[in-house]
CSV table of C-alpha atoms in Angstrom, one decimal:
chain,number,residue,atom,x,y,z
A,1,UNK,CA,47.7,1.4,22.8
A,2,UNK,CA,46.5,4.9,23.7
A,3,UNK,CA,48.0,7.7,25.6
A,4,UNK,CA,46.8,10.8,27.6
A,5,UNK,CA,49.3,13.6,27.4
A,6,UNK,CA,49.0,16.1,30.3
A,7,UNK,CA,50.3,19.5,29.3
A,8,UNK,CA,49.9,21.6,26.1
A,9,UNK,CA,53.3,23.3,26.0
A,10,UNK,CA,56.0,22.4,23.5
A,11,UNK,CA,56.9,19.1,25.2
A,12,UNK,CA,53.3,17.9,25.3
A,13,UNK,CA,52.3,19.0,21.9
A,14,UNK,CA,55.4,17.6,20.2
A,15,UNK,CA,55.0,14.3,22.0
A,16,UNK,CA,51.3,14.1,20.9
A,17,UNK,CA,52.4,14.8,17.3
A,18,UNK,CA,55.2,12.2,17.2
A,19,UNK,CA,53.0,9.6,19.0
A,20,UNK,CA,50.3,10.1,16.4
A,21,UNK,CA,52.9,9.6,13.6
A,22,UNK,CA,53.5,6.2,15.2
A,23,UNK,CA,49.9,5.3,14.9
A,24,UNK,CA,49.1,5.7,18.6
A,25,UNK,CA,45.7,7.2,19.7
A,26,UNK,CA,46.4,10.3,21.8
A,27,UNK,CA,44.3,12.7,23.9
A,28,UNK,CA,46.2,16.0,24.7
A,29,UNK,CA,44.8,18.3,27.4
A,30,UNK,CA,45.8,21.5,29.2
A,31,UNK,CA,44.0,23.6,31.8
A,32,UNK,CA,44.7,26.7,29.7
A,33,UNK,CA,45.1,27.6,26.0
A,34,UNK,CA,47.6,25.4,24.1
A,35,UNK,CA,51.1,26.9,24.4
A,36,UNK,CA,50.0,29.5,26.9
A,37,UNK,CA,52.5,28.6,29.7
A,38,UNK,CA,56.3,28.6,29.9
A,39,UNK,CA,56.6,27.9,26.1
A,40,UNK,CA,55.0,31.2,25.2
A,41,UNK,CA,57.1,33.1,27.8
A,42,UNK,CA,60.2,31.5,26.4
A,43,UNK,CA,63.0,33.5,24.7
A,44,UNK,CA,62.9,31.2,21.7
A,45,UNK,CA,66.6,30.3,21.9
A,46,UNK,CA,67.7,27.2,20.0
A,47,UNK,CA,71.2,26.7,21.4
A,48,UNK,CA,73.4,23.8,22.2
A,49,UNK,CA,76.3,25.8,23.6
A,50,UNK,CA,76.8,25.4,27.3
A,51,UNK,CA,74.6,22.4,27.9
A,52,UNK,CA,75.3,19.4,30.2
A,53,UNK,CA,77.4,17.3,27.8
A,54,UNK,CA,75.3,14.1,28.1
A,55,UNK,CA,72.3,16.2,27.1
A,56,UNK,CA,73.9,16.9,23.7
A,57,UNK,CA,72.6,13.8,21.9
A,58,UNK,CA,69.0,14.9,22.7
A,59,UNK,CA,69.9,18.5,21.7
A,60,UNK,CA,71.3,17.2,18.3
A,61,UNK,CA,68.1,15.1,17.8
A,62,UNK,CA,66.0,18.1,18.4
A,63,UNK,CA,68.1,20.4,16.2
A,64,UNK,CA,67.6,18.1,13.3
A,65,UNK,CA,63.8,18.2,13.8
A,66,UNK,CA,63.9,22.0,14.1
A,67,UNK,CA,65.4,22.0,10.6
A,68,UNK,CA,62.4,19.9,9.4
A,69,UNK,CA,59.8,21.9,11.3
A,70,UNK,CA,58.1,23.6,8.3
A,71,UNK,CA,57.9,20.3,6.4
A,72,UNK,CA,56.6,18.4,9.4
A,73,UNK,CA,54.1,21.0,10.6
A,74,UNK,CA,53.1,22.6,7.2
A,75,UNK,CA,53.6,25.9,8.9
A,76,UNK,CA,56.5,28.4,9.4
A,77,UNK,CA,57.3,28.7,13.1
A,78,UNK,CA,60.1,31.1,12.3
A,79,UNK,CA,62.9,28.7,12.9
A,80,UNK,CA,66.0,30.4,11.6
A,81,UNK,CA,69.5,28.9,11.8
A,82,UNK,CA,71.2,32.4,12.3
A,83,UNK,CA,73.8,31.1,14.6
A,84,UNK,CA,74.4,31.5,18.4
A,85,UNK,CA,77.1,33.9,19.5
A,86,UNK,CA,78.2,33.9,23.1
A,87,UNK,CA,80.3,36.9,24.2
A,88,UNK,CA,83.1,36.7,26.7
A,89,UNK,CA,84.1,39.6,29.0
A,90,UNK,CA,86.6,38.2,31.5
A,91,UNK,CA,89.5,35.7,31.6
A,92,UNK,CA,87.7,33.2,33.8
A,93,UNK,CA,84.8,32.9,31.4
A,94,UNK,CA,87.2,32.7,28.5
A,95,UNK,CA,88.9,29.7,30.1
A,96,UNK,CA,85.4,28.1,30.8
A,97,UNK,CA,84.4,28.6,27.2
A,98,UNK,CA,87.6,26.9,25.9
A,99,UNK,CA,87.1,24.0,28.3
A,100,UNK,CA,83.6,23.5,27.1
A,101,UNK,CA,84.5,23.8,23.4
A,102,UNK,CA,87.2,21.1,23.8
A,103,UNK,CA,84.9,18.8,25.8
A,104,UNK,CA,81.9,19.3,23.5
A,105,UNK,CA,83.7,18.5,20.2
A,106,UNK,CA,83.7,14.7,20.8
A,107,UNK,CA,79.9,15.0,21.5
A,108,UNK,CA,79.4,16.4,18.0
A,109,UNK,CA,79.2,20.1,18.7
A,110,UNK,CA,81.9,22.1,16.9
A,111,UNK,CA,82.3,25.7,18.2
A,112,UNK,CA,84.2,28.5,16.6
A,113,UNK,CA,86.4,30.4,19.0
A,114,UNK,CA,86.7,34.0,18.1
A,115,UNK,CA,89.2,36.5,19.4
A,116,UNK,CA,88.3,40.2,19.9
A,117,UNK,CA,89.5,41.3,16.5
A,118,UNK,CA,87.6,38.5,14.7
A,119,UNK,CA,84.4,39.2,16.7
A,120,UNK,CA,84.5,42.9,15.7
A,121,UNK,CA,85.1,42.1,12.1
A,122,UNK,CA,82.3,39.6,11.8
A,123,UNK,CA,79.8,41.1,14.2
A,124,UNK,CA,80.4,44.8,14.4
A,125,UNK,CA,78.5,46.7,17.1
A,126,UNK,CA,78.3,43.8,19.6
A,127,UNK,CA,80.1,43.7,22.9
A,128,UNK,CA,82.3,46.7,22.7
A,129,UNK,CA,84.5,45.5,25.6
A,130,UNK,CA,84.2,41.7,24.8
A,131,UNK,CA,87.6,39.9,24.7
A,132,UNK,CA,86.3,37.1,22.5
A,133,UNK,CA,83.3,34.8,21.8
A,134,UNK,CA,82.1,31.4,20.8
A,135,UNK,CA,80.0,30.8,17.8
A,136,UNK,CA,77.7,27.9,16.9
A,137,UNK,CA,76.7,28.5,13.3
A,138,UNK,CA,73.8,26.0,13.0
A,139,UNK,CA,71.9,27.1,16.1
A,140,UNK,CA,69.4,30.0,16.2
A,141,UNK,CA,65.9,30.7,17.3
A,142,UNK,CA,62.2,30.1,16.6
A,143,UNK,CA,59.0,31.9,17.6
A,144,UNK,CA,57.7,30.5,20.9
A,145,UNK,CA,54.2,31.9,20.3
A,146,UNK,CA,53.8,29.8,17.2
A,147,UNK,CA,55.4,26.5,17.8
A,148,UNK,CA,53.2,24.7,20.4
A,149,UNK,CA,49.9,25.6,18.5
A,150,UNK,CA,51.6,24.4,15.3
A,151,UNK,CA,52.4,21.0,16.8
A,152,UNK,CA,48.9,20.7,18.3
A,153,UNK,CA,47.2,21.6,15.0
A,154,UNK,CA,49.4,19.1,13.1
A,155,UNK,CA,48.7,16.5,15.7
A,156,UNK,CA,44.9,17.2,15.4
A,157,UNK,CA,45.1,16.6,11.7
A,158,UNK,CA,46.4,13.2,12.4
A,159,UNK,CA,43.5,12.4,14.8
A,160,UNK,CA,44.8,13.6,18.2
A,161,UNK,CA,42.0,14.8,20.4
A,162,UNK,CA,43.2,18.2,21.7
A,163,UNK,CA,41.4,19.6,24.8
A,164,UNK,CA,42.4,23.0,25.9
A,165,UNK,CA,40.9,24.7,28.9
A,166,UNK,CA,40.4,21.2,30.5
A,167,UNK,CA,41.4,20.9,34.2
A,168,UNK,CA,42.5,17.7,35.7
A,169,UNK,CA,40.5,17.0,38.9
A,170,UNK,CA,41.9,13.5,39.7
A,171,UNK,CA,44.1,10.7,38.3
A,172,UNK,CA,43.6,7.1,39.3
A,173,UNK,CA,45.4,3.9,38.4
A,174,UNK,CA,43.1,1.2,37.0
A,175,UNK,CA,43.4,-2.4,36.0
A,176,UNK,CA,43.8,-1.3,32.3
A,177,UNK,CA,45.8,1.9,32.7
A,178,UNK,CA,44.6,5.3,34.0
A,179,UNK,CA,41.4,7.2,34.6
A,180,UNK,CA,41.7,11.0,34.5
A,181,UNK,CA,38.7,12.9,35.7
A,182,UNK,CA,38.6,16.3,34.1
A,183,UNK,CA,36.4,19.3,34.1
A,184,UNK,CA,34.9,18.0,30.8
A,185,UNK,CA,34.4,14.4,31.9
A,186,UNK,CA,36.3,11.1,32.4
A,187,UNK,CA,39.1,10.1,30.2
A,188,UNK,CA,40.8,6.7,30.2
A,189,UNK,CA,43.9,5.4,28.6
A,190,UNK,CA,46.5,2.6,28.8
A,191,UNK,CA,49.4,5.1,29.3
A,192,UNK,CA,49.9,8.6,30.8
A,193,UNK,CA,52.6,11.1,29.8
A,194,UNK,CA,53.2,13.8,32.3
A,195,UNK,CA,54.4,17.0,30.4
A,196,UNK,CA,52.9,19.4,32.9
A,197,UNK,CA,55.9,21.6,33.2
A,198,UNK,CA,56.2,23.2,36.6
A,199,UNK,CA,53.1,21.3,37.7
A,200,UNK,CA,54.8,18.0,36.8
A,201,UNK,CA,56.0,17.6,40.3
A,202,UNK,CA,52.5,17.4,41.7
A,203,UNK,CA,51.5,14.7,39.2
A,204,UNK,CA,54.6,12.6,39.9
A,205,UNK,CA,53.9,13.0,43.7
A,206,UNK,CA,50.5,11.3,43.2
A,207,UNK,CA,52.4,8.2,42.2
A,208,UNK,CA,55.0,8.3,45.1
A,209,UNK,CA,57.7,10.1,43.2
A,210,UNK,CA,59.1,13.2,44.8
A,211,UNK,CA,61.1,15.6,42.7
A,212,UNK,CA,62.9,18.6,44.2
A,213,UNK,CA,61.4,21.2,41.9
A,214,UNK,CA,60.7,24.9,42.5
A,215,UNK,CA,58.9,27.4,40.4
A,216,UNK,CA,60.6,30.5,39.0
A,217,UNK,CA,60.0,33.1,36.3
A,218,UNK,CA,62.5,34.8,34.0
A,219,UNK,CA,62.5,38.5,33.4
A,220,UNK,CA,61.9,39.1,29.7
A,221,UNK,CA,61.5,42.3,27.7
A,222,UNK,CA,61.3,43.7,24.2
A,223,UNK,CA,62.2,47.0,22.6
A,224,UNK,CA,60.6,49.1,20.0
A,225,UNK,CA,61.3,48.1,16.3
A,226,UNK,CA,64.7,48.9,14.9
A,227,UNK,CA,66.3,48.4,11.5
A,228,UNK,CA,67.2,44.7,11.3
A,229,UNK,CA,71.0,44.4,11.7
A,230,UNK,CA,71.6,41.5,14.2
A,231,UNK,CA,71.4,38.0,12.8
A,232,UNK,CA,72.6,35.6,15.5
A,233,UNK,CA,71.2,35.0,18.9
A,234,UNK,CA,73.6,36.8,21.3
A,235,UNK,CA,74.4,35.5,24.8
A,236,UNK,CA,77.1,35.8,27.4
A,237,UNK,CA,79.6,33.4,29.0
A,238,UNK,CA,79.1,34.3,32.7
A,239,UNK,CA,79.3,32.6,36.1
A,240,UNK,CA,76.5,34.9,37.2
A,241,UNK,CA,73.2,35.8,35.5
A,242,UNK,CA,74.3,36.5,32.0
A,243,UNK,CA,72.0,38.4,29.6
A,244,UNK,CA,70.9,37.4,26.1
A,245,UNK,CA,69.1,39.0,23.2
A,246,UNK,CA,68.0,38.4,19.6
A,247,UNK,CA,66.4,40.7,17.0
A,248,UNK,CA,63.3,39.4,15.4
A,249,UNK,CA,62.6,39.9,11.7
A,250,UNK,CA,60.2,42.7,12.5
A,251,UNK,CA,63.0,44.6,14.1
A,252,UNK,CA,62.2,44.4,17.8
A,253,UNK,CA,65.0,43.2,20.1
A,254,UNK,CA,63.9,40.5,22.6
A,255,UNK,CA,66.1,40.2,25.7
A,256,UNK,CA,66.3,38.4,29.1
A,257,UNK,CA,68.7,37.5,31.9
A,258,UNK,CA,70.9,39.9,33.7
A,259,UNK,CA,68.9,39.5,36.9
A,260,UNK,CA,67.9,36.5,39.0
A,261,UNK,CA,64.7,34.7,38.2
A,262,UNK,CA,61.8,35.5,40.5
A,263,UNK,CA,60.1,32.8,42.7
A,264,UNK,CA,56.6,32.0,41.7
A,265,UNK,CA,53.8,31.2,44.2
A,266,UNK,CA,52.9,27.5,43.5
A,267,UNK,CA,49.3,28.2,44.6
A,268,UNK,CA,48.7,30.5,41.7
A,269,UNK,CA,51.5,29.8,39.2
A,270,UNK,CA,51.4,33.4,38.1
A,271,UNK,CA,54.8,34.8,37.2
A,272,UNK,CA,55.3,38.5,37.0
A,273,UNK,CA,58.1,40.7,35.7
A,274,UNK,CA,59.4,43.2,38.2
A,275,UNK,CA,59.8,46.7,36.5
A,276,UNK,CA,62.1,47.8,39.3
A,277,UNK,CA,64.7,45.3,38.1
A,278,UNK,CA,64.7,46.7,34.6
A,279,UNK,CA,67.5,49.3,35.1
A,280,UNK,CA,69.8,46.6,36.5
A,281,UNK,CA,68.9,44.2,33.7
A,282,UNK,CA,69.5,46.7,31.0
A,283,UNK,CA,73.0,47.5,32.3
A,284,UNK,CA,73.9,43.9,31.4
A,285,UNK,CA,71.9,43.8,28.1
A,286,UNK,CA,73.5,47.0,26.9
A,287,UNK,CA,76.9,45.4,27.4
A,288,UNK,CA,76.0,43.0,24.7
A,289,UNK,CA,74.6,45.6,22.4
A,290,UNK,CA,75.6,49.2,23.3
A,291,UNK,CA,73.2,50.7,20.7
A,292,UNK,CA,70.3,49.7,22.9
A,293,UNK,CA,71.2,52.5,25.3
A,294,UNK,CA,69.0,54.9,23.5
A,295,UNK,CA,66.1,52.5,22.7
A,296,UNK,CA,62.7,52.3,24.3
A,297,UNK,CA,61.5,49.1,26.1
A,298,UNK,CA,57.8,48.6,25.2
A,299,UNK,CA,56.9,45.4,27.1
A,300,UNK,CA,58.0,43.1,29.9
A,301,UNK,CA,56.7,39.6,30.8
A,302,UNK,CA,57.5,36.4,32.6
A,303,UNK,CA,56.3,32.8,32.8
A,304,UNK,CA,56.2,30.0,35.3
A,305,UNK,CA,59.1,27.5,34.8
A,306,UNK,CA,60.0,24.4,36.8
A,307,UNK,CA,63.6,24.2,38.1
A,308,UNK,CA,65.0,21.0,39.5
A,309,UNK,CA,67.7,21.0,42.1
A,310,UNK,CA,70.4,19.4,39.9
A,311,UNK,CA,69.4,21.7,36.9
A,312,UNK,CA,68.4,18.7,34.8
A,313,UNK,CA,64.9,17.6,33.6
A,314,UNK,CA,63.0,14.5,34.4
A,315,UNK,CA,62.5,12.3,31.3
A,316,UNK,CA,61.6,8.7,31.0
A,317,UNK,CA,59.5,6.0,32.5
A,318,UNK,CA,58.1,6.3,36.1
A,319,UNK,CA,60.0,4.4,38.7
A,320,UNK,CA,56.9,3.3,40.5
A,321,UNK,CA,54.0,3.0,38.1
A,322,UNK,CA,54.0,1.0,34.8
A,323,UNK,CA,52.5,2.9,31.9
A,324,UNK,CA,53.4,6.4,33.4
A,325,UNK,CA,56.0,8.5,31.7
A,326,UNK,CA,57.5,11.9,32.6
A,327,UNK,CA,59.0,14.8,30.6
A,328,UNK,CA,59.0,17.9,32.8
A,329,UNK,CA,61.2,20.3,34.7
A,330,UNK,CA,63.4,21.6,32.0
A,331,UNK,CA,64.9,24.4,34.1
A,332,UNK,CA,64.5,27.2,31.7
A,333,UNK,CA,66.5,25.6,28.9
A,334,UNK,CA,63.9,23.3,27.3
A,335,UNK,CA,62.8,25.2,24.3
A,336,UNK,CA,65.6,24.0,22.0
A,337,UNK,CA,65.0,20.4,23.3
A,338,UNK,CA,61.2,20.4,22.7
A,339,UNK,CA,60.9,18.5,19.4
A,340,UNK,CA,63.6,16.1,20.4
A,341,UNK,CA,61.8,15.4,23.7
A,342,UNK,CA,58.5,14.8,22.0
A,343,UNK,CA,60.1,12.4,19.5
A,344,UNK,CA,62.2,10.6,22.1
A,345,UNK,CA,59.2,10.1,24.4
A,346,UNK,CA,57.1,8.8,21.6
A,347,UNK,CA,59.8,6.3,20.7
A,348,UNK,CA,60.2,5.2,24.3
A,349,UNK,CA,56.4,4.8,24.8
A,350,UNK,CA,55.9,3.0,21.5
A,351,UNK,CA,58.9,0.6,21.6
A,352,UNK,CA,60.0,0.5,25.2
A,353,UNK,CA,63.5,1.8,24.3
A,354,UNK,CA,65.0,5.1,23.0
A,355,UNK,CA,68.1,5.5,20.8
A,356,UNK,CA,68.9,8.8,22.5
A,357,UNK,CA,70.4,8.2,26.0
A,358,UNK,CA,68.0,9.4,28.7
A,359,UNK,CA,69.5,7.8,31.8
A,360,UNK,CA,70.8,11.1,33.3
A,361,UNK,CA,67.2,12.4,33.4
A,362,UNK,CA,65.6,9.3,35.1
A,363,UNK,CA,63.2,10.2,37.9
A,364,UNK,CA,64.6,7.4,39.9
A,365,UNK,CA,67.7,9.5,40.7
A,366,UNK,CA,65.6,11.2,43.4
A,367,UNK,CA,64.3,7.9,44.9
A,368,UNK,CA,65.2,7.5,48.6
């Protein structure tokens, strides 16, 4: 058995790594540098709070692997279980949080519910007008610039052929599997795994599978370095575009949200931050951390992400083509899931089954 993995982001590199651990020959390719797409543009949030409940088994699987990441990869990708704090500013969001906390408990996600006094005692300086918060102590963050290259390097040490800057020119089904014509020659394999992110839709369409996916980019930014005082990742319960932030160990505060994601032209795939939206965004970010009011923003960026109409990814076997598998369209919340996705897809490809339920993400849900 051998597999070609299309896409060198976190999903593709982790899948290549876990496939190789199962003794499967893998070729991993990406049209750009490894990890240069949506993974690098990610906030780096490792959160389970607020997820679609049937996605929690996959999120738990992934969280366990994040905890093993340094041992698995022989590299520190800056995974830190600093906790995930989600602030609440209105009664409607408070009720929503309590409903989620009650529903998530049987799925194995315990959440602490903090009132305003407990929030200020444990996390002074955050959310001056917040009425409460939820806290997930075992969640946290990792460095999105480090993790995909780390998985790719670890995979390469196990024999995976890693081909960055390799464009796919055509894909054909053959009697024995797939033939992928690339800018660096012809590749053939028994199986094909589509981890092409926002471009996964185009690959699926070649095999008669239409996915209602659009391309959007988040508005991200980072401040000047500050004394390190904020341990948890900080988010917001909100029915609108809630902001989020975290302070990295070097002192900078990374932030996002607070404004709608921007559409991305599918012809170019280039996502750009809009500086004109920064004042609006900062009004929401400062509500999380009032001390940022006097701090300089030193950089903004974005990245092309794939969003599916039902806000759930595509994961699993193709509905039309034996040997084809998909893992794409994670709707801006795939970073935490990455290692679990790679491990689950490797299990599915190698054994034909997966202990983690994937049925809600089946591509056949869009079949006419």
